[in-house]
Short mmCIF file of C-alpha atoms and ligand atoms in Angstrom, two decimals:
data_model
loop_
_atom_site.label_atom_id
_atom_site.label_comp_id
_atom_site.label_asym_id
_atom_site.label_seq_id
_atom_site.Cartn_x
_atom_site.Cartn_y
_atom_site.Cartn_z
CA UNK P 4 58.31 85.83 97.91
CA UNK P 5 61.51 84.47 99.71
CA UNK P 6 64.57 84.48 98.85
CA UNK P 7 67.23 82.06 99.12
CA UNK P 8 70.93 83.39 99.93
CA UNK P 9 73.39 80.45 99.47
CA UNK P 10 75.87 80.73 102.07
CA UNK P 11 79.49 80.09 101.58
CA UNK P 12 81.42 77.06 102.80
CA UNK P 13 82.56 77.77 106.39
CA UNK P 14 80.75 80.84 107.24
CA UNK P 15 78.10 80.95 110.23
CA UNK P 16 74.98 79.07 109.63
CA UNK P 17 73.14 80.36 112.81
CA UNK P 18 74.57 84.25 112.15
CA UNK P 19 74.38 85.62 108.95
CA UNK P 20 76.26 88.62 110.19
CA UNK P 21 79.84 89.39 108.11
CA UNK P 22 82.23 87.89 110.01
CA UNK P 23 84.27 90.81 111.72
CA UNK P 24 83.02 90.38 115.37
CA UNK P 25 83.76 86.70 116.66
CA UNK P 26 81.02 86.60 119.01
CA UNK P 27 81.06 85.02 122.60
CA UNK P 28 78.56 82.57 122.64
CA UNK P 29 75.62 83.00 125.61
CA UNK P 30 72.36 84.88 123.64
CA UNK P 31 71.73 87.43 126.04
CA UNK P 32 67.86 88.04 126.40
CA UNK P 33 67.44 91.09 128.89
CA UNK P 34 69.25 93.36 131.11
CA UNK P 35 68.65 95.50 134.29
CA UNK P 36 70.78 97.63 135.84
CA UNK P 37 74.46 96.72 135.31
CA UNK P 38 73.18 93.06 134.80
CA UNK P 39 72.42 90.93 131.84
CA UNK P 40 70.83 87.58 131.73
CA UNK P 41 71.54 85.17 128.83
CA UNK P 42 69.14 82.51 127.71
CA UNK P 43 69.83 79.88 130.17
CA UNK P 44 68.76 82.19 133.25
CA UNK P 45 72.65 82.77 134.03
CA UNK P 46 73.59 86.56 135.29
CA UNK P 47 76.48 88.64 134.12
CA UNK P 48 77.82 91.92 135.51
CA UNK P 49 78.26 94.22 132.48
CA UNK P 50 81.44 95.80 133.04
CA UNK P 51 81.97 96.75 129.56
CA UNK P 52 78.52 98.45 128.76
CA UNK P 53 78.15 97.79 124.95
CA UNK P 54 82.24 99.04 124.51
CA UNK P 55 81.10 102.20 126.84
CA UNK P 56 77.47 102.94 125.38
CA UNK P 57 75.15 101.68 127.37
CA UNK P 58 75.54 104.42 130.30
CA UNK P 59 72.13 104.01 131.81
CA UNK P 60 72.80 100.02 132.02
CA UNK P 61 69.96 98.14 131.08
CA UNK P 62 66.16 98.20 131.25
CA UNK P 63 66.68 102.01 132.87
CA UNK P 64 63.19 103.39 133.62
CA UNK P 65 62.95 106.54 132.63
CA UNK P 66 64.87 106.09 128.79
CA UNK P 67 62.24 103.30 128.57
CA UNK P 68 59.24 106.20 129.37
CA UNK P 69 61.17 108.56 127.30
CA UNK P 70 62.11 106.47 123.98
CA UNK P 71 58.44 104.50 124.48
CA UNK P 72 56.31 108.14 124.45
CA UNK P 73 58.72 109.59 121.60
CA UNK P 74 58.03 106.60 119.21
CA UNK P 75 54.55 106.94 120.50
CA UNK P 76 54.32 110.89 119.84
CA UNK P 77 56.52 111.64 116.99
CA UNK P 78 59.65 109.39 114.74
CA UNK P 79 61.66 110.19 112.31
CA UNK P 80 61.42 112.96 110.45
CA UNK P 81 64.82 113.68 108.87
CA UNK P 82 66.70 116.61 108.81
CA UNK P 83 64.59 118.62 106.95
CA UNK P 84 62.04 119.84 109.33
CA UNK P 85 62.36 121.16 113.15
CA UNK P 86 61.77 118.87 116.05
CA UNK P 87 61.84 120.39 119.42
CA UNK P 88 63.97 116.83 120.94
CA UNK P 89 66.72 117.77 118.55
CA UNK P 90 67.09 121.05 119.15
CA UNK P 91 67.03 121.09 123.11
CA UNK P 92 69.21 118.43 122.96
CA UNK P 93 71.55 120.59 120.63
CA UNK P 94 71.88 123.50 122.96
CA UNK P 95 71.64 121.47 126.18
CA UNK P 96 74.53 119.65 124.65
CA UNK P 97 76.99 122.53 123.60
CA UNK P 98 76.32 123.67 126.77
CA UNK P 99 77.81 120.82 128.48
CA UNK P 100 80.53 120.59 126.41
CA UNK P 101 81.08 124.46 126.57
CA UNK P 102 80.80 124.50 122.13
CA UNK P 103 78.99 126.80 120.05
CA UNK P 104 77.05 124.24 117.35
CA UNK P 105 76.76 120.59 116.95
CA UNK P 106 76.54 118.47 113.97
CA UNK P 107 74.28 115.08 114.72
CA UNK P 108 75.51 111.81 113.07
CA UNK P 109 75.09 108.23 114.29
CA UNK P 110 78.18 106.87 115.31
CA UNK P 111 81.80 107.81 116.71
CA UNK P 112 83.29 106.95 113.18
CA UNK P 113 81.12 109.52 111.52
CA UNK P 114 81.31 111.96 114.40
CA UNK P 115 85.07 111.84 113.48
CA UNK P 116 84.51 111.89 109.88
CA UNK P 117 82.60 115.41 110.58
CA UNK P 118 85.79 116.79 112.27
CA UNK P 119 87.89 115.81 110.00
CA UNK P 120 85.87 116.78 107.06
CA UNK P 121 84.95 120.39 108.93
CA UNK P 122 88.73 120.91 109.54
CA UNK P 123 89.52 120.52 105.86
CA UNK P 124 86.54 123.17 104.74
CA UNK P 125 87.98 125.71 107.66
CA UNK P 126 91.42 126.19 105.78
CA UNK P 127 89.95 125.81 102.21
CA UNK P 128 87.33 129.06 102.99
CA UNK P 129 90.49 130.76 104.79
CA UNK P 130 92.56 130.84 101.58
CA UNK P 131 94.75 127.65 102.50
CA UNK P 132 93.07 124.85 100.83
CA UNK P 133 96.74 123.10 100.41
CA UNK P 134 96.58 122.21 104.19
CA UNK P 135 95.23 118.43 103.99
CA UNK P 136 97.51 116.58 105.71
CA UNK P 137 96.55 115.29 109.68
CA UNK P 138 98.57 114.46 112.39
CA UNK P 139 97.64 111.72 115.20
CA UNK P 140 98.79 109.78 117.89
CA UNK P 141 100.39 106.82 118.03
CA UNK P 142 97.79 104.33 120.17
CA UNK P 143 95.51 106.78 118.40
CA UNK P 144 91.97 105.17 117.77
CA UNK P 145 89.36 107.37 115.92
CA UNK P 146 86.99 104.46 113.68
CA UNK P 147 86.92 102.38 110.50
CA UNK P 148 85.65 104.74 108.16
CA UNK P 149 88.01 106.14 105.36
CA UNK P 150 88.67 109.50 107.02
CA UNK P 151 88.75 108.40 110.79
CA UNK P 152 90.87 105.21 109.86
CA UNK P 153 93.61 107.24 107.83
CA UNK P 154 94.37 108.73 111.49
CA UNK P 155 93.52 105.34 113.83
CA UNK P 156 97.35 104.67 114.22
CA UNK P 157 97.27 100.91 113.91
CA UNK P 158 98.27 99.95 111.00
CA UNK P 159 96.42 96.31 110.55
CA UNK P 160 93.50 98.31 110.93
CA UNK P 161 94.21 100.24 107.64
CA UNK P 162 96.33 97.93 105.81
CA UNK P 163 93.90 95.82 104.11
CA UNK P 164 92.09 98.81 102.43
CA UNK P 165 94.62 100.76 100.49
CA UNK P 166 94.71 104.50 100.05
CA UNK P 167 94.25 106.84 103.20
CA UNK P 168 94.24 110.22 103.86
CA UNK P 169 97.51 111.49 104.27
CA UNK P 170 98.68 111.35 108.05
CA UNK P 171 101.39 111.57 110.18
CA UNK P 172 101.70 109.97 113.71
CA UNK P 173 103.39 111.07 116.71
CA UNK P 174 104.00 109.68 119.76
CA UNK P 175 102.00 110.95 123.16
CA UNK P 176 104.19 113.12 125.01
CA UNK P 177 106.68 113.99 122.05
CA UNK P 178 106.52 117.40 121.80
CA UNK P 179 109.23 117.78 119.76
CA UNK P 180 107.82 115.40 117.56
CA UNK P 181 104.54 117.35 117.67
CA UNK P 182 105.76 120.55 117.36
CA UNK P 183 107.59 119.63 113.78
CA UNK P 184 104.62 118.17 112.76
CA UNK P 185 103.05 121.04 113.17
CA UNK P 186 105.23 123.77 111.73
CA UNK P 187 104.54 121.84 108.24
CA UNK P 188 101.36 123.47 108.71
CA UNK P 189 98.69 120.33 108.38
CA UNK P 190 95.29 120.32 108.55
CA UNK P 191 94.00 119.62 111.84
CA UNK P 192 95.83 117.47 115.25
CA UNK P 193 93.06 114.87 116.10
CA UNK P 194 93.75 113.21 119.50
CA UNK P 195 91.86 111.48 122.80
CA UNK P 196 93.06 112.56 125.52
CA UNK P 197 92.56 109.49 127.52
CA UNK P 198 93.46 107.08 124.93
CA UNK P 199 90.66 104.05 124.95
CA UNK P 200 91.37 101.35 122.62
CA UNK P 201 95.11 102.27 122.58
CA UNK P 202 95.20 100.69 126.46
CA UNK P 203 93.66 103.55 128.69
CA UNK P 204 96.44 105.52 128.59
CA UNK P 205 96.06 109.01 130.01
CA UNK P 206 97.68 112.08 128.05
CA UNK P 207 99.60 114.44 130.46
CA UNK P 208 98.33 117.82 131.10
CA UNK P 209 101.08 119.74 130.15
CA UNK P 210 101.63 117.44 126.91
CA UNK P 211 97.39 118.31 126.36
CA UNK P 212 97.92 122.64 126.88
CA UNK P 213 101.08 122.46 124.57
CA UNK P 214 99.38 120.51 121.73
CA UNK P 215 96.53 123.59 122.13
CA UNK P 216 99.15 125.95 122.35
CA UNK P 217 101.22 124.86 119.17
CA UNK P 218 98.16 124.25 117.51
CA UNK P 219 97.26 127.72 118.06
CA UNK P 220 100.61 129.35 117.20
CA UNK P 221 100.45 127.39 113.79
CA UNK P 222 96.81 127.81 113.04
CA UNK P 223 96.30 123.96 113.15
CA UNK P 224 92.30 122.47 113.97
CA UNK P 225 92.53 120.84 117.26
CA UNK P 226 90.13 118.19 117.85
CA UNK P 227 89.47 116.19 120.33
CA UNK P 228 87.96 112.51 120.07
CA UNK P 229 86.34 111.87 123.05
CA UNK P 230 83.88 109.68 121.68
CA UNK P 231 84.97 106.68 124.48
CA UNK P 232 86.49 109.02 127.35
CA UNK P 233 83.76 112.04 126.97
CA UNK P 234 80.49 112.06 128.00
CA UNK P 235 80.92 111.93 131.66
CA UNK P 236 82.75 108.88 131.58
CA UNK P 237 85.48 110.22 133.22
CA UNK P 238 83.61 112.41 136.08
CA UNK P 239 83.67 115.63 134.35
CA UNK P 240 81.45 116.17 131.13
CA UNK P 241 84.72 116.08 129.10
CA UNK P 242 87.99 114.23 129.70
CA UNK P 243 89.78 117.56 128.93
CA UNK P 244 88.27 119.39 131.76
CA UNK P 245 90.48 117.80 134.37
CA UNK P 246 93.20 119.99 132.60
CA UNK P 247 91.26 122.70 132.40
CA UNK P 248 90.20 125.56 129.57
CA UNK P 249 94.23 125.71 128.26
CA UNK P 250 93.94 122.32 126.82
CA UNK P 251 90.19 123.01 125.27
CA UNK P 252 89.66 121.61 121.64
CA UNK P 253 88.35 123.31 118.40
CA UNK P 254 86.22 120.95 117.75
CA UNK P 255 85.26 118.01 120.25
CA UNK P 256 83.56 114.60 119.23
CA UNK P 257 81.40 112.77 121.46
CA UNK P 258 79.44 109.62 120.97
CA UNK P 259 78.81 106.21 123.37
CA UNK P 260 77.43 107.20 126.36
CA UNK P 261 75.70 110.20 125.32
CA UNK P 262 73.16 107.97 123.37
CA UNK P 263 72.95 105.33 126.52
CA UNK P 264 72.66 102.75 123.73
CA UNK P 265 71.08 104.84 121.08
CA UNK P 266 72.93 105.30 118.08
CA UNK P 267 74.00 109.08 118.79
CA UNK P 268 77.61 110.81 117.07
CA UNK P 269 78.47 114.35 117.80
CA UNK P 270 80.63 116.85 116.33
CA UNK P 271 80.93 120.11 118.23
CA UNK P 272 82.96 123.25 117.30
CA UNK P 273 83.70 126.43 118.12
CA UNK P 274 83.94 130.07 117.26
CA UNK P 275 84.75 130.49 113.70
CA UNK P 276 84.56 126.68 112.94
CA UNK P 277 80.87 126.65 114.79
CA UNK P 278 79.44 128.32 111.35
CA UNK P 279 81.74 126.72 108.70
CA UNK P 280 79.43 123.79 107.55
CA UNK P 281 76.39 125.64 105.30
CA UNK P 282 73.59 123.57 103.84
CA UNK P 283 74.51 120.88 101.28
CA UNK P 284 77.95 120.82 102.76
CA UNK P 285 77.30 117.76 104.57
CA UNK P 286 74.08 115.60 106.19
CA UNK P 287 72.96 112.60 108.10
CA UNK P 288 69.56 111.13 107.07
CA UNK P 289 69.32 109.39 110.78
CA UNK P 290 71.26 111.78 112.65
CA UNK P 291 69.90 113.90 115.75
CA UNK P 292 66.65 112.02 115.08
CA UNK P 293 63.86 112.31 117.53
CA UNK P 294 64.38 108.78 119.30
CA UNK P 295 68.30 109.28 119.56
CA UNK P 296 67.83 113.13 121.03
CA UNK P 297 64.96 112.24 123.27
CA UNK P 298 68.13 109.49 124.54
CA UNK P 299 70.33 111.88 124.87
CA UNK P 300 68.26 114.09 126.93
CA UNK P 301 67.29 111.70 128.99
CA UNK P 302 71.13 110.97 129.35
CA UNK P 303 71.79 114.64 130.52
CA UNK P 304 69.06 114.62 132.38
CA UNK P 305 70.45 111.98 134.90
CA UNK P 306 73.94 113.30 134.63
CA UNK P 307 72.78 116.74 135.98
CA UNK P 308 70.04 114.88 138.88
CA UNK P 309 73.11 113.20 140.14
CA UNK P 310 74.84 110.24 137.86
CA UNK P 311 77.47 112.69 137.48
CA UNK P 312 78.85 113.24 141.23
CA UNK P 313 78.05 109.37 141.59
CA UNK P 314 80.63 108.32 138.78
CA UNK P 315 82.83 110.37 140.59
CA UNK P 316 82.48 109.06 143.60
CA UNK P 317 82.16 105.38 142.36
CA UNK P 318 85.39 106.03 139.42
CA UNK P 319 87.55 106.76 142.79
CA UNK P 320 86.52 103.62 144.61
CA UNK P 321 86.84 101.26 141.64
CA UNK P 322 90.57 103.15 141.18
CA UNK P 323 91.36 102.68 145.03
CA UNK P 324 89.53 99.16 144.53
CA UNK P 325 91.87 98.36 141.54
CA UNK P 326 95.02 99.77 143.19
CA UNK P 327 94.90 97.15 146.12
CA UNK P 328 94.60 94.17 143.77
CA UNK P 329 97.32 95.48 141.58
CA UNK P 330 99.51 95.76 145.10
CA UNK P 331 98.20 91.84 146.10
CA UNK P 332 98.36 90.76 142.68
CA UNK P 333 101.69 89.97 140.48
CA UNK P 334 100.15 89.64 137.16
CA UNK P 335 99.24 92.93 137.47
CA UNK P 336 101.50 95.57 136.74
CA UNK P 337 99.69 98.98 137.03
CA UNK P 338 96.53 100.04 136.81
CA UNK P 339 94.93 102.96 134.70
CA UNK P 340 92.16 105.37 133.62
CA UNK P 341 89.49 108.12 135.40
CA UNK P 342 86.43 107.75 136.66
CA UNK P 343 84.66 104.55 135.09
CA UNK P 344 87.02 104.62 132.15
CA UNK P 345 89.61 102.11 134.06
CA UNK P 346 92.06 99.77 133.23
CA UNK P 347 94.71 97.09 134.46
CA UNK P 348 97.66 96.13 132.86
CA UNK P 349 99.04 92.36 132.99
CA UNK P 350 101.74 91.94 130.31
CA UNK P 351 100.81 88.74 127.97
CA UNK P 352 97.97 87.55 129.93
CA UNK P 353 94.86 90.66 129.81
CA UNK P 354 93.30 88.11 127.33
CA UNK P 355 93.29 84.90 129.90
CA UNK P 356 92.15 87.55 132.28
CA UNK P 357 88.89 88.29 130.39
CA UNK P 358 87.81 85.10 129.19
CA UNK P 359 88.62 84.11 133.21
CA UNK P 360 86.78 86.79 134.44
CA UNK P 361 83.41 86.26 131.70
CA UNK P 362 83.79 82.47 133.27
CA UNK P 363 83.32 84.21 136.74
CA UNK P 364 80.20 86.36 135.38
CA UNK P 365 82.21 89.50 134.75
CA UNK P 366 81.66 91.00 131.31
CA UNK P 367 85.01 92.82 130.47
CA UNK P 368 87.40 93.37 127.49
CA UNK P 369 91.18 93.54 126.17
CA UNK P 370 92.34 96.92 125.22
CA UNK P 371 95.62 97.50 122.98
CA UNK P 372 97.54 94.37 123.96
CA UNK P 373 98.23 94.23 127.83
CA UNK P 374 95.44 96.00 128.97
CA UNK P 375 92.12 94.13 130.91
CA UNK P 376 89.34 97.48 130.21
CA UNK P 377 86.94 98.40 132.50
CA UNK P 378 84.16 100.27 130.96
CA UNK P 379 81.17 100.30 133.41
CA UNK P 380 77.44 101.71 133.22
CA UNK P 381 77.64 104.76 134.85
CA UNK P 382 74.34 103.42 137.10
CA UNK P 383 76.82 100.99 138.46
CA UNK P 384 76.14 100.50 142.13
CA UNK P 385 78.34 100.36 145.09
CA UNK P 386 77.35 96.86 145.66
CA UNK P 387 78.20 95.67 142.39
CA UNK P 388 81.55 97.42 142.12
CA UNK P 389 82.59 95.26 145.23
CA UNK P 390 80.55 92.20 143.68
CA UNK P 391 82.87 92.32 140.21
CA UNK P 392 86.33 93.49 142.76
CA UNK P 393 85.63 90.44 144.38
CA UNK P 394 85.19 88.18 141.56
CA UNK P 395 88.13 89.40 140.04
CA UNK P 396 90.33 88.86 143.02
CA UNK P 397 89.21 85.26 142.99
CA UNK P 398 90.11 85.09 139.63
CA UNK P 399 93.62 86.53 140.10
CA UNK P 400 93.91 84.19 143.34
CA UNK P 401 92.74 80.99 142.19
CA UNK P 402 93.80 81.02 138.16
CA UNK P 403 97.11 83.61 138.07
N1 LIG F 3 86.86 107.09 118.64
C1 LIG F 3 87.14 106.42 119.77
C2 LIG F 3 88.03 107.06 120.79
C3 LIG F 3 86.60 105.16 119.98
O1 LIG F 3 86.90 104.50 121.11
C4 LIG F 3 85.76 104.60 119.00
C5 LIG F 3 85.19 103.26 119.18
O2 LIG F 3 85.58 102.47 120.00
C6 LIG F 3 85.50 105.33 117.84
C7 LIG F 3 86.07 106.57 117.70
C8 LIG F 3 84.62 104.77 116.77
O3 LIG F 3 83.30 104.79 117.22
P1 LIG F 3 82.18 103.93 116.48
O4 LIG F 3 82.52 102.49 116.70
O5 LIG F 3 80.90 104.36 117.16
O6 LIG F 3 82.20 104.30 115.04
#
């Protein structure tokens, strides 16, 4: 029988989704490539990827094959049983990521919520079950769920839902700061070391190996979200790489691109904090499902054919790329970011900037409150880099 839901006055007739997105208006109906096509016929260059998901672009063959003979072979099955998708993925995963274990969940929210949750059982087993308290970053951005909201640093964000998790927030690149934070003895330090929503903002190397070291020296979790700058993104498998194995994480969270669009969060530890979950501790009805795995291999797959040494190449044209229309530009001030994580800075106009730039074709978005982000496919090709550089130095030219 239907039902009738009465709508309130002044919500959205034609989209009965909660109000928290406000949606730009074309209906996109396909995709291909680093393309999209809305239902008038009228092409857009995806430069934003699903906020740094969709890493294969659109309509990519062989996640098509994959997904299509998976749903076709075996779906969901839970948690309870063995699949072999899940578990190759697993390994071939920590392997990447140089981890011991993974936990599967669905999202980077709830990858985060693992870490956080993990970091809290690690002292509790070792005799210190007082040590609750987390410190983040200021700029910080780890989700909207209880636990990875009490340590997103903005505090709109958190403000209209009362209690949090207790957390302190430092800013990137005070050590001192840090460093008393630390010697309270808290639970875990949960940073990204290229900062996404917080404007693209790189940590510094030596900031990244002293937080390890400190954490360390006080017996502090280190995680790492890399949930927007990890999965390749940034040229190497994770953003901490570039520093090297003194700045590597106890526990590492990865979601977006690894999924190319499939729903796909990952929490992976290390050593001691590999085996600290048992059963019952924690679960995920959906997570490291058969569909989302079979993604995910698909996803490594490409990254170890080739994808990987193209965003490299690719990340350090659209930097050089950037760099001249920040030096021909005056509304741009700097530009910043790795690889295909990029971004531009143009103080009090990034906003006019994107809605010029989706005018012009170019899908893009704001990040923090300066910041025009650049969040490509990874299958980006050389053609359209120069396609969206030149559309965006019309833009500049002809609007600011
Ligand atoms: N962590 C970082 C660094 C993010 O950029 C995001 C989302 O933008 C999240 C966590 C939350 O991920 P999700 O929206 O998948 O829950």
């Amino acid at each position: 029988m239907a039902t009738s839901v009465s709508i309130p006055a002044g919500a959205p007739q034609a989209d009965r989704t909660m109000g928290t997105y406000r949606r730009a208006d074309p209906l996109f109906v396909s995709g291909e490539g680093a393309w999209l096509v809305d239902s008038e016929g009228t092409r857009y260059l995806d430069w934003i990827s699903g906020i740094g998901a969709a890493s294969l672009g659109h309509g990519h063959p062989a996640l098509s094959k994959a997904l299509g003979a998976q749903a076709a072979t075996l779906g969901h099955i839970s948690n309870l049983y063995r699949h072999a998708p899940g578990e190759e993925f697993a390994a071939r995963l920590c392997d990447h990521a140089g981890m011991d274990a993974v936990f599967f969940s669905n999202s980077g929210s709830e990858a985060n919520e693992t870490a956080l949750k993990l970091a809290r059982k690690h002292h509790a087993q070792n005799g210190a079950p007082e040590r609750q308290r987390f410190v983040a970053l200021q700029g910080g951005f780890h989700g909207r769920t209880f636990g990875s909201l009490s340590v997103t640093s903005k505090a709109a964000y958190r403000e209209p839902f009362g209690g949090m998790l207790d957390a302190a927030f430092v800013e990137p690149g005070d050590l001192e700061g840090l460093a008393a934070e630390l010697l309270q003895g808290p639970c875990a330090l949960i940073l990204e070391p290229i900062q996404g929503e917080g404007g693209i903002r790189e940590l510094c190397g030596s900031f990244l190996k002293k937080a390890r070291q400190l954490c360390t020296e006080t017996g502090t979790v280190l995680i790492h979200d890399e949930v927007q700058c990890g999965g390749g993104r940034t040229g190497q498998f994770l953003a901490s790489m570039h520093t090297g194995p003194d700045a590597a994480p106890d526990i590492v969270t990865l979601a977006k691109p690894i999924g190319a669009g499939v729903p796909i969060g990952a929490t992976l530890a290390r050593g001691e904090l590999a085996g600290t979950l048992q059963p019952g501790d924690h679960g995920s009805t959906f997570g490291g499902g058969t569909l989302a795995s079979s993604a995910g291999l698909v996803v490594l797959d490409e990254l170890d054919a080739g994808l990987q040494e193209h965003v490299v190449e690719l990340g350090e044209s659209f930097a050089s790329e950037l760099d001249r229309l920040v030096e021909r530009h005056d509304v741009l001030f700097t530009r910043r970011g790795r690889g295909l994580l990029q971004g531009v800075v143009a103080p009090g106009r990034s906003s006019e900037i994107v809605t010029a730039l989706f005018q012009a074709g170019v899908l893009t978005c704001t990040a923090a409150l300066d910041v025009v982000r650049f969040l490509p496919p990874f299958v980006l090709s050389s053609n359209d880099l120069l396609e969206g550089i030149a559309r965006l130095d019309r833009v500049l030219t002809d609007q600011f």
